[in-house]
Short mmCIF file of C-alpha atoms in Angstrom, two decimals:
data_model
loop_
_atom_site.label_atom_id
_atom_site.label_comp_id
_atom_site.label_asym_id
_atom_site.label_seq_id
_atom_site.Cartn_x
_atom_site.Cartn_y
_atom_site.Cartn_z
CA MET A 1 159.80 231.89 249.26
CA ASN A 2 158.24 232.49 245.86
CA ASN A 3 155.69 231.25 243.33
CA ARG A 4 152.86 231.57 245.81
CA ASP A 5 149.42 230.45 244.69
CA ILE A 6 146.17 230.72 246.63
CA ILE A 7 143.42 228.31 245.63
CA HIS A 8 140.01 229.17 247.08
CA ASP A 9 137.98 226.06 247.80
CA ASP A 10 134.90 227.07 249.75
CA ILE A 11 133.13 223.72 249.49
CA ALA A 12 136.16 222.08 251.06
CA SER A 13 135.99 224.51 254.01
CA GLY A 14 139.20 226.34 253.44
CA THR A 15 141.79 227.80 251.15
CA PHE A 16 144.79 225.93 249.79
CA HIS A 17 148.06 227.85 249.71
CA ASN A 18 150.84 226.62 247.44
CA ASP A 19 154.32 228.04 248.06
CA THR A 20 157.90 227.21 247.11
CA MET A 21 160.84 227.68 249.47
CA GLN A 22 164.07 229.19 248.19
CA ASN A 23 165.72 225.76 248.11
CA GLY A 24 162.94 224.35 245.91
CA ILE A 25 160.82 222.50 248.48
CA ARG A 26 157.13 223.03 247.79
CA VAL A 27 154.70 223.69 250.64
CA ILE A 28 150.92 223.25 250.54
CA THR A 29 148.66 224.25 253.43
CA ASN A 30 144.93 224.07 254.02
CA ARG A 31 143.52 225.63 257.18
CA VAL A 32 140.57 223.80 258.72
CA SER A 33 139.71 225.93 261.73
CA HIS A 34 137.06 223.70 263.32
CA VAL A 35 139.50 220.88 264.16
CA GLN A 36 142.11 220.80 266.92
CA SER A 37 144.67 218.73 265.04
CA VAL A 38 147.14 219.07 262.19
CA THR A 39 148.08 216.41 259.65
CA LEU A 40 151.60 217.09 258.43
CA GLY A 41 153.10 215.11 255.56
CA ILE A 42 156.47 215.01 253.85
CA TRP A 43 156.10 213.63 250.34
CA ILE A 44 158.96 212.35 248.23
CA ASN A 45 158.17 212.10 244.54
CA ALA A 46 159.92 208.74 244.33
CA GLY A 47 158.68 205.19 244.79
CA SER A 48 159.44 201.71 243.54
CA ARG A 49 159.80 203.05 239.98
CA GLU A 50 163.07 204.56 241.21
CA ASP A 51 164.38 201.23 242.54
CA PRO A 52 167.58 200.03 240.85
CA ASP A 53 166.99 197.00 238.64
CA THR A 54 169.21 194.96 240.96
CA THR A 55 167.45 196.04 244.16
CA PRO A 56 163.65 195.99 243.92
CA GLY A 57 162.09 197.13 247.18
CA LEU A 58 164.76 199.73 247.97
CA ALA A 59 162.43 202.77 248.07
CA HIS A 60 160.11 200.97 250.49
CA PHE A 61 163.02 199.79 252.62
CA VAL A 62 164.34 203.36 252.87
CA GLU A 63 160.92 204.37 254.20
CA HIS A 64 161.33 201.72 256.92
CA ALA A 65 165.00 202.40 257.60
CA ILE A 66 164.72 206.12 258.33
CA PHE A 67 162.71 205.23 261.45
CA LYS A 68 165.62 203.23 262.89
CA GLY A 69 167.57 206.25 264.05
CA THR A 70 168.94 209.69 263.22
CA SER A 71 171.99 211.60 264.34
CA SER A 72 170.04 212.87 267.37
CA ARG A 73 167.28 210.28 267.98
CA ASP A 74 167.34 206.52 268.40
CA TYR A 75 164.46 204.24 267.37
CA GLU A 76 162.68 204.37 270.72
CA THR A 77 162.86 208.16 270.88
CA ILE A 78 161.39 208.36 267.37
CA ALA A 79 158.60 205.94 268.30
CA ARG A 80 157.70 207.73 271.55
CA CYS A 81 158.26 211.32 270.45
CA ILE A 82 154.83 211.88 268.91
CA GLU A 83 152.88 209.08 270.60
CA ASP A 84 153.71 210.48 274.06
CA VAL A 85 151.84 213.68 273.18
CA GLY A 86 148.82 211.82 271.78
CA GLY A 87 149.68 211.85 268.09
CA TYR A 88 150.77 209.18 265.65
CA ILE A 89 153.26 208.79 262.85
CA ASP A 90 153.03 206.55 259.81
CA ALA A 91 154.38 206.18 256.28
CA TRP A 92 153.70 204.45 253.01
CA THR A 93 155.39 203.82 249.68
CA THR A 94 153.70 203.48 246.30
CA LYS A 95 155.15 202.90 242.87
CA GLU A 96 155.65 206.64 242.40
CA ASN A 97 155.62 208.36 245.80
CA THR A 98 156.62 208.02 249.43
CA CYS A 99 154.80 209.79 252.26
CA ILE A 100 155.82 210.13 255.91
CA TYR A 101 153.18 211.88 257.98
CA ILE A 102 152.20 212.82 261.50
CA ARG A 103 148.82 213.69 262.95
CA CYS A 104 148.95 215.57 266.23
CA LEU A 105 147.30 218.31 268.23
CA LYS A 106 147.99 221.74 266.80
CA GLU A 107 150.16 222.75 269.78
CA HIS A 108 152.65 220.02 268.86
CA ILE A 109 153.18 221.00 265.22
CA ALA A 110 156.73 222.28 265.87
CA LEU A 111 157.64 218.90 267.36
CA ALA A 112 156.15 217.15 264.33
CA PHE A 113 158.23 219.30 261.98
CA SER A 114 161.37 218.63 264.01
CA LEU A 115 160.86 214.87 263.85
CA LEU A 116 159.91 214.64 260.16
CA SER A 117 162.77 216.84 259.02
CA ASP A 118 165.17 214.80 261.16
CA LEU A 119 163.98 211.57 259.54
CA CYS A 120 164.30 212.96 256.02
CA CYS A 121 167.58 214.86 256.46
CA ASN A 122 169.59 213.02 259.13
CA PRO A 123 168.96 209.24 259.10
CA SER A 124 171.90 207.32 260.57
CA PHE A 125 171.03 203.84 259.22
CA PRO A 126 172.65 201.95 262.13
CA ASP A 127 173.92 198.60 260.84
CA GLU A 128 172.44 196.47 263.62
CA GLU A 129 168.99 198.06 263.32
CA ILE A 130 169.04 197.82 259.52
CA GLU A 131 169.77 194.08 259.69
CA LYS A 132 166.83 193.62 262.07
CA GLU A 133 164.57 195.69 259.84
CA LYS A 134 165.37 193.41 256.92
CA GLU A 135 163.68 190.60 258.85
CA VAL A 136 160.67 192.84 259.50
CA VAL A 137 160.27 193.65 255.80
CA ILE A 138 160.72 189.99 254.86
CA GLU A 139 157.87 189.18 257.25
CA GLU A 140 155.84 191.88 255.49
CA ILE A 141 156.57 190.09 252.20
CA HIS A 142 155.42 186.82 253.79
CA SER A 143 152.19 188.49 254.91
CA ILE A 144 151.48 189.53 251.31
CA ASN A 145 152.25 186.01 250.11
CA ASP A 146 149.64 184.78 252.59
CA ALA A 147 147.07 187.28 251.25
CA PRO A 148 146.14 186.09 247.74
CA GLU A 149 143.91 189.11 247.04
CA GLU A 150 146.98 191.35 247.43
CA LEU A 151 149.50 188.97 245.90
CA ILE A 152 147.54 188.55 242.68
CA PHE A 153 147.81 192.29 241.93
CA ASP A 154 151.60 192.18 242.34
CA GLU A 155 151.91 189.12 240.13
CA PHE A 156 149.57 190.60 237.53
CA ASP A 157 151.83 193.64 237.18
CA LEU A 158 154.90 191.41 236.96
CA HIS A 159 153.45 189.61 233.93
CA ALA A 160 151.84 192.68 232.35
CA PHE A 161 155.01 194.80 232.51
CA PRO A 162 157.92 192.32 232.33
CA ARG A 163 160.39 194.88 230.99
CA HIS A 164 159.02 198.00 232.68
CA ARG A 165 159.37 199.42 236.18
CA LEU A 166 155.60 199.32 236.67
CA GLY A 167 156.01 195.56 236.92
CA SER A 168 158.28 195.72 239.96
CA THR A 169 156.84 194.86 243.36
CA ILE A 170 156.93 197.67 245.91
CA LEU A 171 158.20 195.38 248.68
CA GLY A 172 160.87 193.65 246.62
CA THR A 173 161.91 190.03 247.18
CA GLU A 174 163.56 188.29 250.10
CA GLU A 175 166.78 188.11 248.11
CA SER A 176 166.78 191.79 247.16
CA ILE A 177 166.05 192.90 250.73
CA GLU A 178 168.85 190.73 252.11
CA SER A 179 171.27 192.35 249.65
CA ILE A 180 170.59 195.97 250.67
CA THR A 181 173.50 197.84 252.24
CA GLY A 182 173.81 201.11 254.09
CA ASP A 183 175.47 202.57 251.02
CA ASP A 184 172.40 201.60 248.95
CA LEU A 185 170.17 203.50 251.37
CA ARG A 186 172.35 206.59 251.42
CA GLN A 187 172.67 206.62 247.63
CA PHE A 188 168.91 206.32 247.16
CA MET A 189 168.31 209.24 249.50
CA GLN A 190 171.00 211.30 247.81
CA ASN A 191 169.36 210.66 244.44
CA ASN A 192 165.74 211.18 245.49
CA TYR A 193 165.34 213.01 248.82
CA THR A 194 166.30 216.30 247.20
CA PRO A 195 164.57 219.69 247.63
CA ASP A 196 163.12 219.68 244.11
CA ASN A 197 161.58 216.27 244.86
CA LEU A 198 160.08 217.09 248.28
CA LEU A 199 156.64 218.40 249.14
CA VAL A 200 155.38 219.51 252.56
CA THR A 201 151.62 219.30 253.13
CA ALA A 202 149.84 220.57 256.24
CA VAL A 203 146.10 220.35 256.81
CA GLY A 204 144.35 221.40 260.00
CA ASN A 205 144.08 224.26 262.45
CA VAL A 206 147.26 226.15 261.50
CA THR A 207 147.98 229.14 259.30
CA HIS A 208 150.05 229.17 256.15
CA THR A 209 152.47 231.63 257.74
CA GLU A 210 153.08 229.31 260.71
CA ILE A 211 153.79 226.35 258.44
CA MET A 212 156.09 228.30 256.14
CA GLU A 213 158.14 229.56 259.08
CA LEU A 214 158.48 226.04 260.49
CA ALA A 215 159.28 224.56 257.08
CA VAL A 216 162.04 227.09 256.42
CA ARG A 217 163.49 226.52 259.88
CA SER A 218 163.27 222.73 259.69
CA PHE A 219 164.60 222.20 256.17
CA ALA A 220 167.20 224.97 256.02
CA SER A 221 169.96 222.34 255.94
CA LEU A 222 168.72 221.05 252.58
CA GLN A 223 170.38 223.20 249.95
CA GLU A 224 169.24 223.48 246.36
CA GLY A 225 171.60 221.38 244.28
CA THR A 226 171.59 218.51 241.83
CA PRO A 227 167.99 217.63 240.86
CA ALA A 228 166.58 214.23 241.77
CA LYS A 229 167.69 211.35 239.55
CA ARG A 230 164.21 210.06 238.82
CA SER A 231 163.37 207.27 236.45
CA THR A 232 162.04 208.16 233.03
CA ARG A 233 158.25 208.02 233.19
CA GLU A 234 157.24 207.62 229.58
CA PHE A 235 154.90 204.64 229.37
CA GLU A 236 153.96 203.42 225.91
CA LEU A 237 151.54 200.66 224.98
CA ARG A 238 154.40 198.45 223.86
CA ASP A 239 155.50 198.38 227.51
CA TYR A 240 152.35 196.38 228.31
CA THR A 241 152.33 192.65 227.48
CA PRO A 242 148.84 191.08 227.37
CA PHE A 243 148.65 187.60 228.90
CA ASN A 244 146.27 184.95 230.16
CA LEU A 245 147.55 182.72 232.93
CA GLN A 246 145.96 180.21 235.28
CA LEU A 247 147.99 178.94 238.24
CA GLN A 248 147.27 176.49 241.02
CA LYS A 249 147.76 178.06 244.44
CA PRO A 250 147.20 176.95 248.06
CA VAL A 251 144.09 179.13 248.45
CA TYR A 252 140.58 178.38 249.70
CA GLN A 253 138.87 180.07 246.79
CA ALA A 254 139.90 180.94 243.28
CA GLN A 255 141.14 184.48 242.68
CA LEU A 256 140.34 186.20 239.37
CA LEU A 257 142.02 189.37 238.18
CA PHE A 258 141.20 190.98 234.86
CA GLY A 259 143.09 194.04 233.71
CA THR A 260 144.34 196.28 230.98
CA ALA A 261 146.56 199.33 230.59
CA ALA A 262 146.55 202.50 228.54
CA THR A 263 148.59 205.64 228.22
CA ARG A 264 147.39 208.41 230.47
CA LYS A 265 145.24 211.15 228.99
CA ASN A 266 143.93 213.74 231.42
CA GLU A 267 140.93 214.58 229.27
CA HIS A 268 139.50 211.14 230.11
CA PHE A 269 140.18 211.36 233.85
CA TYR A 270 136.69 212.20 235.15
CA SER A 271 135.00 209.96 232.60
CA LEU A 272 137.16 207.05 233.77
CA LEU A 273 136.28 207.74 237.40
CA LEU A 274 132.60 207.56 236.50
CA LEU A 275 133.11 204.45 234.39
CA ASN A 276 134.84 202.73 237.30
CA THR A 277 131.98 203.78 239.60
CA ILE A 278 129.42 202.24 237.26
CA LEU A 279 131.33 199.03 236.68
CA GLY A 280 132.74 198.01 240.01
CA SER A 281 132.59 200.54 242.84
CA GLY A 282 130.01 199.81 245.50
CA MET A 283 127.08 197.49 246.09
CA SER A 284 125.03 198.87 243.21
CA SER A 285 127.80 198.56 240.62
CA ARG A 286 127.26 196.31 237.62
CA MET A 287 129.93 193.83 238.73
CA ASN A 288 128.52 193.46 242.24
CA LEU A 289 124.92 193.16 241.09
CA GLU A 290 125.68 190.53 238.45
CA LEU A 291 128.37 188.43 240.14
CA ARG A 292 127.24 188.61 243.75
CA GLU A 293 123.58 189.53 244.01
CA LYS A 294 122.11 187.86 240.91
CA ASN A 295 124.40 184.85 240.51
CA ALA A 296 125.92 184.37 244.00
CA LEU A 297 129.33 183.69 242.47
CA ALA A 298 131.44 185.93 244.69
CA TYR A 299 131.49 187.59 248.09
CA ASN A 300 134.13 190.14 247.13
CA VAL A 301 134.10 191.74 243.68
CA TYR A 302 135.17 195.19 242.56
CA SER A 303 136.97 197.19 239.90
CA SER A 304 139.83 199.63 240.42
CA LEU A 305 141.34 202.48 238.45
CA THR A 306 145.00 203.33 239.12
CA LEU A 307 146.55 206.53 237.83
CA PHE A 308 150.29 206.87 237.23
CA ASP A 309 152.32 209.75 235.82
CA ASP A 310 152.18 208.24 232.35
CA ALA A 311 149.78 205.29 232.45
CA THR A 312 146.33 204.18 233.57
CA MET A 313 145.51 200.72 234.89
CA PHE A 314 142.03 199.22 235.11
CA ASN A 315 141.38 195.97 237.00
CA VAL A 316 138.45 193.79 237.98
CA TYR A 317 138.89 191.43 240.94
CA ALA A 318 136.66 188.59 242.13
CA GLY A 319 137.03 185.68 244.51
CA THR A 320 134.98 182.58 243.70
CA ASP A 321 134.89 178.79 243.85
CA ASN A 322 136.90 176.77 241.33
CA SER A 323 133.68 175.47 239.84
CA ASN A 324 132.52 179.02 239.10
CA ILE A 325 135.64 180.36 237.35
CA VAL A 326 134.34 179.94 233.81
CA LYS A 327 130.93 181.42 234.61
CA ALA A 328 132.40 184.37 236.51
CA LEU A 329 134.79 185.19 233.68
CA ALA A 330 131.95 185.00 231.17
CA ILE A 331 129.92 187.52 233.18
CA ILE A 332 132.90 189.88 233.49
CA ASP A 333 133.49 189.62 229.74
CA GLN A 334 129.83 190.36 229.09
CA ILE A 335 129.81 193.41 231.37
CA LEU A 336 132.92 194.74 229.63
CA SER A 337 131.69 194.00 226.11
CA PRO A 338 131.22 196.96 223.75
CA GLU A 339 127.49 196.29 223.61
CA SER A 340 127.14 196.40 227.40
CA LEU A 341 129.33 199.47 227.82
CA CYS A 342 127.43 201.34 225.12
CA SER A 343 124.23 200.68 227.05
CA ILE A 344 125.20 203.11 229.83
CA ASP A 345 122.28 205.52 229.64
CA GLN A 346 121.80 209.02 231.03
CA SER A 347 120.04 207.80 234.16
CA GLU A 348 122.86 205.42 235.09
CA LEU A 349 125.42 208.12 234.37
CA GLU A 350 123.65 210.69 236.56
CA THR A 351 123.42 208.16 239.40
CA ALA A 352 127.14 207.48 239.09
CA LYS A 353 127.82 211.23 239.27
CA SER A 354 125.84 211.50 242.51
CA ARG A 355 127.68 208.55 244.03
CA LEU A 356 131.12 209.82 243.01
CA LEU A 357 130.44 213.39 244.13
CA GLY A 358 129.09 212.23 247.48
CA ALA A 359 132.16 210.11 248.15
CA MET A 360 134.48 212.91 247.03
CA ILE A 361 132.88 215.61 249.19
CA MET A 362 132.51 213.41 252.29
CA GLY A 363 136.10 212.27 251.86
CA MET A 364 137.20 215.86 252.39
CA GLU A 365 136.04 215.55 256.00
CA LYS A 366 139.08 213.34 256.61
CA MET A 367 142.28 215.31 257.13
CA THR A 368 144.54 212.60 255.70
CA ARG A 369 142.38 212.49 252.58
CA ARG A 370 142.69 216.27 252.20
CA MET A 371 146.45 216.05 252.54
CA SER A 372 146.70 213.26 249.98
CA ARG A 373 144.36 215.00 247.56
CA ALA A 374 146.51 218.14 247.50
CA ALA A 375 149.76 216.22 247.03
CA ARG A 376 148.43 214.00 244.28
CA ASP A 377 146.87 216.92 242.45
CA LEU A 378 150.25 218.63 242.42
CA PHE A 379 152.16 215.51 241.39
CA TYR A 380 149.76 214.34 238.69
CA PHE A 381 148.28 217.58 237.35
CA GLY A 382 150.90 220.17 238.28
CA ARG A 383 148.43 222.20 240.34
CA ILE A 384 145.85 221.90 243.09
CA ILE A 385 142.46 221.54 241.45
CA PRO A 386 139.69 223.29 243.44
CA LEU A 387 136.95 220.93 244.52
CA GLU A 388 134.38 223.16 242.77
CA GLU A 389 136.26 222.61 239.51
CA LYS A 390 136.26 218.84 240.01
CA ILE A 391 132.56 218.84 240.81
CA ASN A 392 131.74 220.86 237.70
CA ALA A 393 133.93 218.63 235.53
CA ILE A 394 132.16 215.50 236.78
CA ARG A 395 128.72 217.03 236.26
CA GLN A 396 129.61 217.91 232.67
CA VAL A 397 130.65 214.38 231.61
CA THR A 398 128.39 213.10 228.83
CA GLN A 399 127.56 209.65 227.50
CA ASN A 400 129.78 210.43 224.54
CA ASP A 401 132.66 211.21 226.92
CA ILE A 402 132.16 207.81 228.54
CA ARG A 403 132.28 206.11 225.14
CA HIS A 404 135.56 207.84 224.28
CA ALA A 405 137.00 206.84 227.65
CA VAL A 406 135.94 203.23 227.05
CA MET A 407 137.66 203.22 223.67
CA HIS A 408 140.84 204.64 225.16
CA LEU A 409 141.04 202.37 228.20
CA LEU A 410 139.45 199.09 227.19
CA GLN A 411 140.09 198.99 223.46
CA SER A 412 143.65 200.34 223.23
CA ALA A 413 145.19 196.94 223.93
CA PRO A 414 144.01 193.37 224.62
CA ALA A 415 143.02 192.64 228.20
CA SER A 416 144.86 190.21 230.46
CA THR A 417 143.63 187.66 232.99
CA LEU A 418 145.39 186.06 235.94
CA ILE A 419 143.65 183.25 237.80
CA TYR A 420 144.68 181.58 241.04
CA GLU A 421 142.92 178.24 241.04
CA ALA A 422 142.56 176.56 244.43
CA GLU A 423 144.70 173.42 244.63
CA GLU A 424 142.80 170.16 244.70
CA GLU A 425 142.85 168.45 248.10
#
C-alpha cells in the first residue's frame, strides 16, 4: 500500500483514511466507534456514460447480473449469505458510478468482503439466469414508465443531450436489454471493473488496518493492468440543446420540468448548493411558497442540482392540473428571473446556510451517507474534503458569489421546458 492520507474530521466523529493498494485499488475508511455495524461499499467509477451506443442500459444490467451467480455461489447463496446474519446488500447505478454495498454487524465484515469481492471479480453470468433477469429489468423499465415524475427526467435528458452520453437513460430500453449477451457483460467488466477504477469504502466500527488487510486479501486476484476504458468526460455547452416541448400523456396531472445545463466549475459549487436551497429545497423554499402555499397550484414542487464530472444540471419540477400549466410556468419564470434572483438578500442567504449546514451535519449520522460522501468527494474533487472545510466554505459564500453562480448556471445557455399534459378524457 502507498499514498496514504489521513483526513481529520472531528465534527463528523472520526478520521477518514485514504489508502491505495499496490494494484491501484483505492481504500477509504472512517471509524465510527459508537455503532455496532459496518457499511462496506465497492464503487466502480463507471455508469451509463460508459454504455456502448448500441447497448444503453448495459452498466445497470451488469449491476443486476453479477448477483445471479459467481464461480462459487449461486443466486440463492448470494441472497441469503448476508441476510442470514442480519445484514443487507444492495446496489445502484448512476450515469457515472456504480455502487454495490453491504451493511452488517462488525463481526461479519470478513464475510461481507468475501461476498463483494466475489461479485466483482468472479461473476459467472449463467445464461438461464441472465435471460430471466432481462425480464426483471424490463419490468423495472415499465415501472419507470408508470411513474411520470421519474420518466419526465429521463425524457428531458434525452432531448437536452441528443448527441451526448448524458442523454442516455440509465435503464436502457426494452430492445437494448433484450439484445445484451454474456459477452457484452464480460467485455463491460473487463473494460471498467479494473483496479484503477475501483474504490473500497468502509464506514463503521472497524479500524483502517482491519479493512486494509481484508481488502488486500479479498482483491489480490485483481492485478494492475490495462486502465479502464472510460468514456471521455468533456462536456461543452454545445452538447446541450435547448428545447420546449409539450406532450399529451396518460397522467392524472400535468408534469412540468424546467432545466438548464452548464459546464462544471468547482468555485461555484457551494454557491450553487445554497442557490438550490433557496429556490426549491424544502417547505420554505421560494418555489414551494409561491406555487404551493400562496397559489395552491401544486402538491409536489422542488428544484434539484446534479453534479457530473464535467457538467452541472439544474431542474425545477412541479405537478399541477392542466388548467394551471400556464400560471405555474409564469411563476417559475418569475422566480428565476434576473430581478428575482438578484433580490436574494443577506438574511435569506444566512437562513439558507443554516438549513444546508443542518442537513449536511445531520446527514453524517447515517452510515450510508458517510460512505457516499467520501466516495463522491474522491471521484468529483480528487480528495476527501473535511466537513469543517465544507462548513467554512458555505459560511463564507457572499451575495456576490451567488450572483456569479446564477450567471454561470442560469445565463450560460437558454433554459428548456418539458411538459406532460394530461390527456383529455
